[in-house]
XYZ file of C-alpha atoms in Angstrom:
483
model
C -47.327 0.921 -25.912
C -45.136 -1.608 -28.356
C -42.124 -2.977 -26.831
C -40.114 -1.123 -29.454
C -41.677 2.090 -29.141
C -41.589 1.952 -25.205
C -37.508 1.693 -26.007
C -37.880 4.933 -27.964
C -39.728 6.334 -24.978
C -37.414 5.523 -22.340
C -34.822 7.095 -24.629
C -36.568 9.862 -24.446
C -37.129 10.416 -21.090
C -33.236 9.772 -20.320
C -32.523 12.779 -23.046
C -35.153 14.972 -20.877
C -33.355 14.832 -17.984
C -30.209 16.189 -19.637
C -30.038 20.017 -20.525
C -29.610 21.013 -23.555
C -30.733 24.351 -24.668
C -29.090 25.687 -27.589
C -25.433 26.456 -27.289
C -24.702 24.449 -24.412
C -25.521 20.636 -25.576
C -21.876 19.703 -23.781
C -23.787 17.332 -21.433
C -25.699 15.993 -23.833
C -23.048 15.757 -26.166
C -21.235 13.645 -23.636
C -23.942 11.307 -22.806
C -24.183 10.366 -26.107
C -20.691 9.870 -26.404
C -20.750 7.756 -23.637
C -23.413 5.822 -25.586
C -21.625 5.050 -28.289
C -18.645 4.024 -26.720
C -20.739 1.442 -24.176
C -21.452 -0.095 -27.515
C -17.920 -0.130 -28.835
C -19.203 2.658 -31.876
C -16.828 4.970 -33.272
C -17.917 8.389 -32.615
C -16.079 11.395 -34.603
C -17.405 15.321 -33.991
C -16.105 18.414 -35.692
C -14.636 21.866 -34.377
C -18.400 23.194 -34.067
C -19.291 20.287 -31.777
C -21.436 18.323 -34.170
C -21.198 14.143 -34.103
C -21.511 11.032 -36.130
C -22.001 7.430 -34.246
C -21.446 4.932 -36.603
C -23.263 2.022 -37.056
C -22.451 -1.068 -39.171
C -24.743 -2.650 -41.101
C -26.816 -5.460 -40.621
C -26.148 -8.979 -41.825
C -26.484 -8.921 -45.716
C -26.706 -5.051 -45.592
C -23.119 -4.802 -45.800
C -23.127 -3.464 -49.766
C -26.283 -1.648 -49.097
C -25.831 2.165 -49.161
C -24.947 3.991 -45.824
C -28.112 5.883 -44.210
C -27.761 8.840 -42.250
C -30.404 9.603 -39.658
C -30.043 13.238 -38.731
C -31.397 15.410 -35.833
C -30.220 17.663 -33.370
C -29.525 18.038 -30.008
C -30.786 21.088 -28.433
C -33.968 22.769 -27.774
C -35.930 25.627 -27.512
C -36.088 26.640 -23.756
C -39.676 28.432 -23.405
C -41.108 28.051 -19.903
C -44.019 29.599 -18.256
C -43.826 33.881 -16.659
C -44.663 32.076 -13.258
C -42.227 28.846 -13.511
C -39.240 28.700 -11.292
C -37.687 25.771 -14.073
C -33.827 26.422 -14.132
C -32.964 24.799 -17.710
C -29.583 24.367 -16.721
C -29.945 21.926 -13.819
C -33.371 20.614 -13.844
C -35.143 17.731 -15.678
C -37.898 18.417 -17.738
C -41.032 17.273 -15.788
C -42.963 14.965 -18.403
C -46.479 14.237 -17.836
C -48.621 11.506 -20.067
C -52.471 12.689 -20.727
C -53.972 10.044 -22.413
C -52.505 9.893 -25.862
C -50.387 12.817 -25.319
C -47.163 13.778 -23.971
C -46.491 17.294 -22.500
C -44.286 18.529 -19.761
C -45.278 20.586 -16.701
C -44.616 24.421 -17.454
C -41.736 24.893 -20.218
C -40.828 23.343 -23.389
C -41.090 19.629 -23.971
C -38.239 19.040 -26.032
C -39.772 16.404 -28.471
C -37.552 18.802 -30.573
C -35.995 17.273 -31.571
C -35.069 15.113 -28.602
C -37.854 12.380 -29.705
C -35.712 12.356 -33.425
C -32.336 11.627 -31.313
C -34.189 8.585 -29.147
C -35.681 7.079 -32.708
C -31.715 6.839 -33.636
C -31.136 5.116 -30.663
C -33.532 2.854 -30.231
C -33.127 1.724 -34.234
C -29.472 0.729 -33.228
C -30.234 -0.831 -30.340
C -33.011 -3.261 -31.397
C -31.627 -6.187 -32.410
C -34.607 -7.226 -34.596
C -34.152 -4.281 -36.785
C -32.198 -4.922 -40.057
C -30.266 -1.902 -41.515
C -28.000 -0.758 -43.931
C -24.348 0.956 -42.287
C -26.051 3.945 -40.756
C -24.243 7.499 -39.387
C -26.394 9.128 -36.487
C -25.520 12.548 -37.205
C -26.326 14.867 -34.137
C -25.872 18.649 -34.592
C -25.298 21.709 -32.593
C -27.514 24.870 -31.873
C -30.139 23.977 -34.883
C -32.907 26.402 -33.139
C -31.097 29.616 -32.929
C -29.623 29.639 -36.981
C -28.880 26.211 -37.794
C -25.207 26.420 -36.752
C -24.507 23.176 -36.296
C -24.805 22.420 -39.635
C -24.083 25.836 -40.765
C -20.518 25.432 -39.767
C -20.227 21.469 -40.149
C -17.381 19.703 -41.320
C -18.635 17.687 -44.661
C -15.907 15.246 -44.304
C -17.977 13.833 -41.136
C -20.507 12.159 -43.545
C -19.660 9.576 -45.776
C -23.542 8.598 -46.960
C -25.194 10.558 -49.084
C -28.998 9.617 -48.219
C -30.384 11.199 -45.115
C -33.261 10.941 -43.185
C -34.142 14.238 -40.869
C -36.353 13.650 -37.998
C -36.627 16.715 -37.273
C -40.521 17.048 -38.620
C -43.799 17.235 -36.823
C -46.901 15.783 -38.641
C -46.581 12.178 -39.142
C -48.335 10.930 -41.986
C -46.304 13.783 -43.827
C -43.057 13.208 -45.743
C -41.501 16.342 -46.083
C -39.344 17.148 -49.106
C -38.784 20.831 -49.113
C -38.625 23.606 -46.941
C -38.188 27.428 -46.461
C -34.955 29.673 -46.659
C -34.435 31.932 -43.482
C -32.368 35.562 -42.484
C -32.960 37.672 -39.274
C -32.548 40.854 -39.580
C -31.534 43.629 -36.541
C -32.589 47.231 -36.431
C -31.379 49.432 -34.052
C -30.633 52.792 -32.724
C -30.036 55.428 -30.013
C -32.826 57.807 -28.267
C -32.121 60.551 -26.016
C -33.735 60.144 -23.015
C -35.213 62.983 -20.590
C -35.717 62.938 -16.815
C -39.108 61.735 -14.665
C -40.701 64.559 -13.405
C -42.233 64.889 -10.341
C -45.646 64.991 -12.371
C -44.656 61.499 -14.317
C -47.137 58.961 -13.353
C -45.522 55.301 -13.761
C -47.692 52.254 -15.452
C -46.512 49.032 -16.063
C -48.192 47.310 -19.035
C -48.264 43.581 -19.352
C -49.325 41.197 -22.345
C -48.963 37.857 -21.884
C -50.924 34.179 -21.959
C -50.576 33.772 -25.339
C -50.023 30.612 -27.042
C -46.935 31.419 -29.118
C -45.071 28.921 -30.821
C -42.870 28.282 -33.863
C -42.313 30.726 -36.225
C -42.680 28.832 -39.067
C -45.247 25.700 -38.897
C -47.206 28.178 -36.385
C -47.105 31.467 -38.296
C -50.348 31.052 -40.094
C -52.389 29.670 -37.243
C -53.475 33.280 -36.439
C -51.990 33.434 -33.104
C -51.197 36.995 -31.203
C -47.529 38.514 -31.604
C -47.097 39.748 -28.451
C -45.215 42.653 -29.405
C -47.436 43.764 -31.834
C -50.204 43.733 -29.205
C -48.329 46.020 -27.294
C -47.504 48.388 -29.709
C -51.613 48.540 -30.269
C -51.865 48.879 -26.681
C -49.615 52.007 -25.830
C -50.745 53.620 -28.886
C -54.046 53.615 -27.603
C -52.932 54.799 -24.568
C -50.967 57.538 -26.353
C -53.859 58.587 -28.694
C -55.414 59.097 -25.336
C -52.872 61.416 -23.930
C -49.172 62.033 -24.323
C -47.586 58.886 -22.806
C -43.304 58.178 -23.467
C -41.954 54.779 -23.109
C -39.383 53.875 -20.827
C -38.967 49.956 -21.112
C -40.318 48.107 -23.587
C -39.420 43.896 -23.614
C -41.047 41.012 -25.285
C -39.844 37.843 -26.940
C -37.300 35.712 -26.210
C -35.634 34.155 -29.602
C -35.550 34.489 -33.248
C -37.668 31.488 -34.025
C -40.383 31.623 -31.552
C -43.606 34.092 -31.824
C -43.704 36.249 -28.981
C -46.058 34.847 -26.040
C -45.301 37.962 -23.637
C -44.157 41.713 -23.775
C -43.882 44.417 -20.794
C -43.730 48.142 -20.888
C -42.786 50.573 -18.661
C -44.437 54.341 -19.380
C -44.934 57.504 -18.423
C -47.420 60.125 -18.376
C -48.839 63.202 -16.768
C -50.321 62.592 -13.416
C -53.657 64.269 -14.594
C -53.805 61.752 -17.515
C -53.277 58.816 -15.477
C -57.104 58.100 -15.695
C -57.398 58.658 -19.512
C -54.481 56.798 -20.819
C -55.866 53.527 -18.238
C -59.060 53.617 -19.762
C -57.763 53.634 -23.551
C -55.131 50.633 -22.220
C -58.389 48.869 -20.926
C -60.580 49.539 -24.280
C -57.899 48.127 -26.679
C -57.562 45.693 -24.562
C -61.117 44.526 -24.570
C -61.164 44.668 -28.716
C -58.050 42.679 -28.967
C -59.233 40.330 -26.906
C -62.069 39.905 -28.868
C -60.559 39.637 -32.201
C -58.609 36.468 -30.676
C -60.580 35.283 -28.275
C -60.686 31.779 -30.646
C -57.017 31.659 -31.182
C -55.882 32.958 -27.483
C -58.656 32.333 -24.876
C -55.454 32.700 -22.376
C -54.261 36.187 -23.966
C -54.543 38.894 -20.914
C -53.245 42.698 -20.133
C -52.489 43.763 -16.811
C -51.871 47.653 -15.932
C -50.508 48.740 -13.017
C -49.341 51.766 -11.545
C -45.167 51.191 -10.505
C -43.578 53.109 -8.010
C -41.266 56.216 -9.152
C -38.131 55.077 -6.745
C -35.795 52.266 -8.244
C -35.448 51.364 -11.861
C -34.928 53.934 -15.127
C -35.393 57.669 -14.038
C -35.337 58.361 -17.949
C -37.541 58.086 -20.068
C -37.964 58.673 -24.062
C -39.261 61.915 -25.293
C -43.067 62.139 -26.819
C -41.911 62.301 -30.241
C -39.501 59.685 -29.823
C -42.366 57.470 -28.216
C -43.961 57.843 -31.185
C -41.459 56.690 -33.850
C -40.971 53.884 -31.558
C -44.648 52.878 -32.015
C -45.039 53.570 -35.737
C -41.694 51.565 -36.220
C -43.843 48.254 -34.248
C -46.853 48.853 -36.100
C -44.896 49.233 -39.907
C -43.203 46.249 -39.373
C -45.057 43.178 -41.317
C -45.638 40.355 -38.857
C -47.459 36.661 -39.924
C -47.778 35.397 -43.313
C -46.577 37.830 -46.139
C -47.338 35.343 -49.143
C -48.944 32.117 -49.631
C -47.862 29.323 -52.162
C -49.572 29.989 -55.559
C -49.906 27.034 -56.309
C -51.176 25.514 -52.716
C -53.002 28.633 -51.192
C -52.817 26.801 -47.794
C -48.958 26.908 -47.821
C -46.989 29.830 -46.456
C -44.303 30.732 -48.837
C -42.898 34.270 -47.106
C -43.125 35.187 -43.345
C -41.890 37.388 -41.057
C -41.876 37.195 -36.982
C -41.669 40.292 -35.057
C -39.754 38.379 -32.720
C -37.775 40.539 -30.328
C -37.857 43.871 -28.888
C -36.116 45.397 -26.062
C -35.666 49.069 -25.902
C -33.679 50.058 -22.025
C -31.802 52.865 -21.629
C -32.890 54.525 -24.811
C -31.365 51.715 -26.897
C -33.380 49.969 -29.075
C -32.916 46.620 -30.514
C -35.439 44.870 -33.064
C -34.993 41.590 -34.168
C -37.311 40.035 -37.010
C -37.191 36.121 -38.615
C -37.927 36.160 -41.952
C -38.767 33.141 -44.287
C -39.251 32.142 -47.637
C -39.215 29.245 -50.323
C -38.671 31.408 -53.239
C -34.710 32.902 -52.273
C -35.810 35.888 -54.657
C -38.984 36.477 -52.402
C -37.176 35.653 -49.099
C -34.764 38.855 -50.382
C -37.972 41.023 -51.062
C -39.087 40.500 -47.965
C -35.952 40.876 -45.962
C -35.512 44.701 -48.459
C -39.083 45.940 -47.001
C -38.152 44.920 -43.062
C -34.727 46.911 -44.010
C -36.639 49.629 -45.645
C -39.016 50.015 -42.551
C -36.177 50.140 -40.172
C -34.249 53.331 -42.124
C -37.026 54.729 -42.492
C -36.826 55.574 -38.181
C -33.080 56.329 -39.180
C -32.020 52.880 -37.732
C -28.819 51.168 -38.702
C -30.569 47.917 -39.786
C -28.200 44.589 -40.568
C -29.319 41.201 -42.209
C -27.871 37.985 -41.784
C -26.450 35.684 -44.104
C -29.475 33.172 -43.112
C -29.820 29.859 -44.489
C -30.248 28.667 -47.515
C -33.849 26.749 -48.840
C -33.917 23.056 -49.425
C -35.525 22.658 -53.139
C -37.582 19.564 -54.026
C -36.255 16.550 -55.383
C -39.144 15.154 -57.617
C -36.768 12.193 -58.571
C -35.550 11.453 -55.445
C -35.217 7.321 -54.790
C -35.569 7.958 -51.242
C -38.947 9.975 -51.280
C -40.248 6.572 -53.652
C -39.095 4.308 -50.885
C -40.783 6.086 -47.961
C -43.903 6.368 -50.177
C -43.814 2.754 -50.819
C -43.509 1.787 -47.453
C -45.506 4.115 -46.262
C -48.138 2.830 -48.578
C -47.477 -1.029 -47.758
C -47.615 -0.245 -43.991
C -51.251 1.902 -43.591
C -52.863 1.252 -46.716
C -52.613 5.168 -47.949
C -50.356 7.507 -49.907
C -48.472 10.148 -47.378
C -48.822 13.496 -47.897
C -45.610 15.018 -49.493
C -45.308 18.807 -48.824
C -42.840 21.424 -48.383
C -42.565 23.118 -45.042
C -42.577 26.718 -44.289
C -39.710 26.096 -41.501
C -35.449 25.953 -41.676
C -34.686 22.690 -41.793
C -31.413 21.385 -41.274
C -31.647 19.553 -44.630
C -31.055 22.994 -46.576
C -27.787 23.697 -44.902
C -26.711 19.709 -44.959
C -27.708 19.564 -48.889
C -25.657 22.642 -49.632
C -22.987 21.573 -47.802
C -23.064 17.654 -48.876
C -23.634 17.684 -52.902
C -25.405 14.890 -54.285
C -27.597 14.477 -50.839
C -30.698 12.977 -51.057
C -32.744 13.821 -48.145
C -36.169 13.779 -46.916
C -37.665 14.523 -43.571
C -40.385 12.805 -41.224
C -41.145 12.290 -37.496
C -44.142 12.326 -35.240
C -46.779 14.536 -34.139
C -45.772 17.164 -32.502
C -47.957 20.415 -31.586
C -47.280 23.540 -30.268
C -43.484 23.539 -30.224
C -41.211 25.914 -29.089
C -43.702 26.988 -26.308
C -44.760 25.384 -22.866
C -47.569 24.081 -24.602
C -45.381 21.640 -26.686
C -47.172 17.885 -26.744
C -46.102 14.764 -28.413
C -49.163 12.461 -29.918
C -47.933 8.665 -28.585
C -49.665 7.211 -31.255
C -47.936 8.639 -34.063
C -44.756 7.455 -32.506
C -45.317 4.183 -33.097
C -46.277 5.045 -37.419
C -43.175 6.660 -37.361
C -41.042 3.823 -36.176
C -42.640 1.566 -37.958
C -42.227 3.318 -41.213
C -38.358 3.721 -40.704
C -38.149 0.097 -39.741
C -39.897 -0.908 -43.087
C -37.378 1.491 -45.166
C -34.456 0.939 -43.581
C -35.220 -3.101 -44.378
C -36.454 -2.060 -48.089
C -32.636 -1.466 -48.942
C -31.428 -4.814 -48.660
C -33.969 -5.883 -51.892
């Protein structure tokens, strides 16, 4: 590994051992704080708890525009069903496989916590030349972007911005997707176990998961919509009534595992089983590329303890049809690039205990007019059950720039550097640089980083190799500005 790279690494690993799942970044809020001021920086935040380090430029920079290089500093917390990892006091256990960086169990945190050591390490190399620069550092990106949401535009005084908040090096992005979540629920009336009422616990789970966005066409399983497959199998079979039902675990990340508690007759214990075990077989099959890891466990649970309630057949069965209405994966692709993702949706969260339910789904879109389409059928679906259903505000898209001087730069450079054109694309994923532009007229913005796979699950890896493109891409551009 470069010297200069190895600095970003050890950054790195410093901002691992620091928790900082979303909504509580105070600790790593005050280590950077503590950064800044080591290196006698000013450091300004807003009411929402977002911050700016500034740095001055360079020798000869010092009429050269101010950069911002933007990330943020939380992450998703996704660990495995059999971890004992406490986010809020332990380190994230980081393990090097050859060219790759993973971490034992949960959630790497490469995002965006590689994008905040890139910042860091720029500043503090002394052989990199640079412009003024504001490290701008924001709050709770993963669960709605609120951070930047609810930023104070007065914090920034440049008006170009690099985001390092993307995951394919090689790619500049220069666009990305609009997102709302939208929450249907309602109340069941629940009925007592009776002495007949056979118990089953039904578990899906080993699947890969991921984001919700740069994952949602990679046909992975949603493991809530496997579920609802499964127990209406089982209640094709024979009469079977839910009385838990849980899977997901946040708006952004596709479901990896969902558990249901039901109930049926004890003479149909042997029936319902069997149709569990057949669906689960076919499912299986259909994903056996995409989730060789995907498994469903039934068990019998013991009638003491727990819920003594339980919902009614019928009930059971709006439940169900409610799961399998709901559109989950790609809606629409790009006309114009087939193998782009222009409207989502994620089934993301379901959780239905004491005969409330709650559904949560993520959609996204690059077209606002589509992304509000989309967001009317998930609505639609959810009266249809005679839910009370409520959509966000969201956030909004970030449009293209086709004559942005920044995107020409990091082409240039890019081009100078590795002997090849980037590839400039539009992501199907909220990026900060949406909510930033909206908030910051007149910003011109563009967004890279390195290779990251798999995020917002445990099977999150960083490719080393890409790290060291990356930085020395933003080294070349940062230096362009003083021609």
């Amino acid at each position: 590994m470069e010297p200069a790279t190895q600095k970003v690494f050890d950054y790195f690993e410093q901002i691992t051992r620091i928790p900082r799942c979303s909504k509580q970044e105070q600790q790593i809020s005050r280590w950077l704080r503590q950064w800044g001021a080591e290196r006698a920086l000013t450091v300004n935040s807003d009411a929402i708890g977002n911050l700016v380090i500034r740095v001055p430029a360079s020798p000869g920079f010092e009429q050269a525009p101010t950069i911002i290089l933007q990330g943020h500093m939380d992450m998703v917390c996704e660990k495995n069903a059999d971890s004992d990892h406490d986010f809020s006091t332990d380190p994230i256990r980081v393990v090097q496989d050859g060219d790759w960086l993973t971490a034992v169990d949960t959630t790497l945190g490469a995002d965006n916590g590689i994008g905040l050591a890139l910042g860091l390490a720029l500043v503090d190399d002394p052989e990199v030349i640079h412009p003024p620069l504001e490290l701008f550092f924001t709050v709770d990106e993963e669960t709605g972007l609120t951070g930047a949401m609810q930023m104070d535009p007065s914090l920034l005084s440049g008006r170009i911005m690099i985001n390092l908040d993307s995951e394919d090096e090689g790619v500049l992005v220069v666009g990305c997707a609009g997102g709302r979540s939208t929450t249907i629920t309602r109340a069941f009336e629940e009925r007592g176990l009776s002495d007949d009422d056979v118990l089953l616990e039904v578990t899906a789970t080993g699947m890969q998961g991921g984001h919700s966005g740069v994952d949602i066409a990679k046909g992975r399983a949603n493991a809530n919509k496997i579920m609802a497959r499964l127990l209406g199998a089982g209640g094709s079979a024979k009469p079977i009534c839910i009385i838990e039902l849980v899977g997901g675990s946040a708006e952004n990340v596709i479901p990896r595992m969902c558990r249901a508690r039901i109930a049926c007759d004890r003479c149909h214990v042997a029936a319902v089983k069997q149709a569990l075990m057949d669906c689960a077989q076919m499912i299986g099959n259909e994903f056996r590329q995409t989730e060789p890891g995907m498994s469903v466990h039934i068990d019998e649970a013991p009638p003491h303890g727990g819920n003594r309630y339980r919902l009614t057949h019928k009930d059971t069965a709006k439940v169900l049809d409610l799961l399998m209405a709901l559109p989950s994966g790609p809606v629409e692709m790009a006309l114009l690039n087939p193998l782009l993702v222009s409207t989502s949706v994620n089934l993301a969260m379901v959780n239905l205990q004491g005969g409330q339910l709650v559904v949560t789904c993520n959609q996204r879109g690059s077209i606002p007019s589509r992304l509000d389409a989309i967001c009317m059928t998930v609505e639609a679906t959810g009266r249809l059950l005679g839910a009370r259903v409520q959509t966000g505000t969201g956030y909004p898209s970030w449009p293209m720039n086709p004559e942005s001087d920044l995107l020409q730069r990091c082409t240039a450079s890019y081009r100078e550097l590795f002997g090849q054109k980037p590839v400039v694309q539009i992501m199907h994923a909220g990026l900060e640089c949406g909510v930033i532009g909206d908030r910051c007229p007149g910003m011109d913005m563009i967004s890279l980083g390195p290779t990251i796979q798999n995020p917002h699950s445990p099977s999150e890896r960083l490719y080393l190799p890409s790290l060291e493109k990356v930085w020395c891409l933003l080294v070349g551009v940062l230096a362009a500005y003083q021609r």
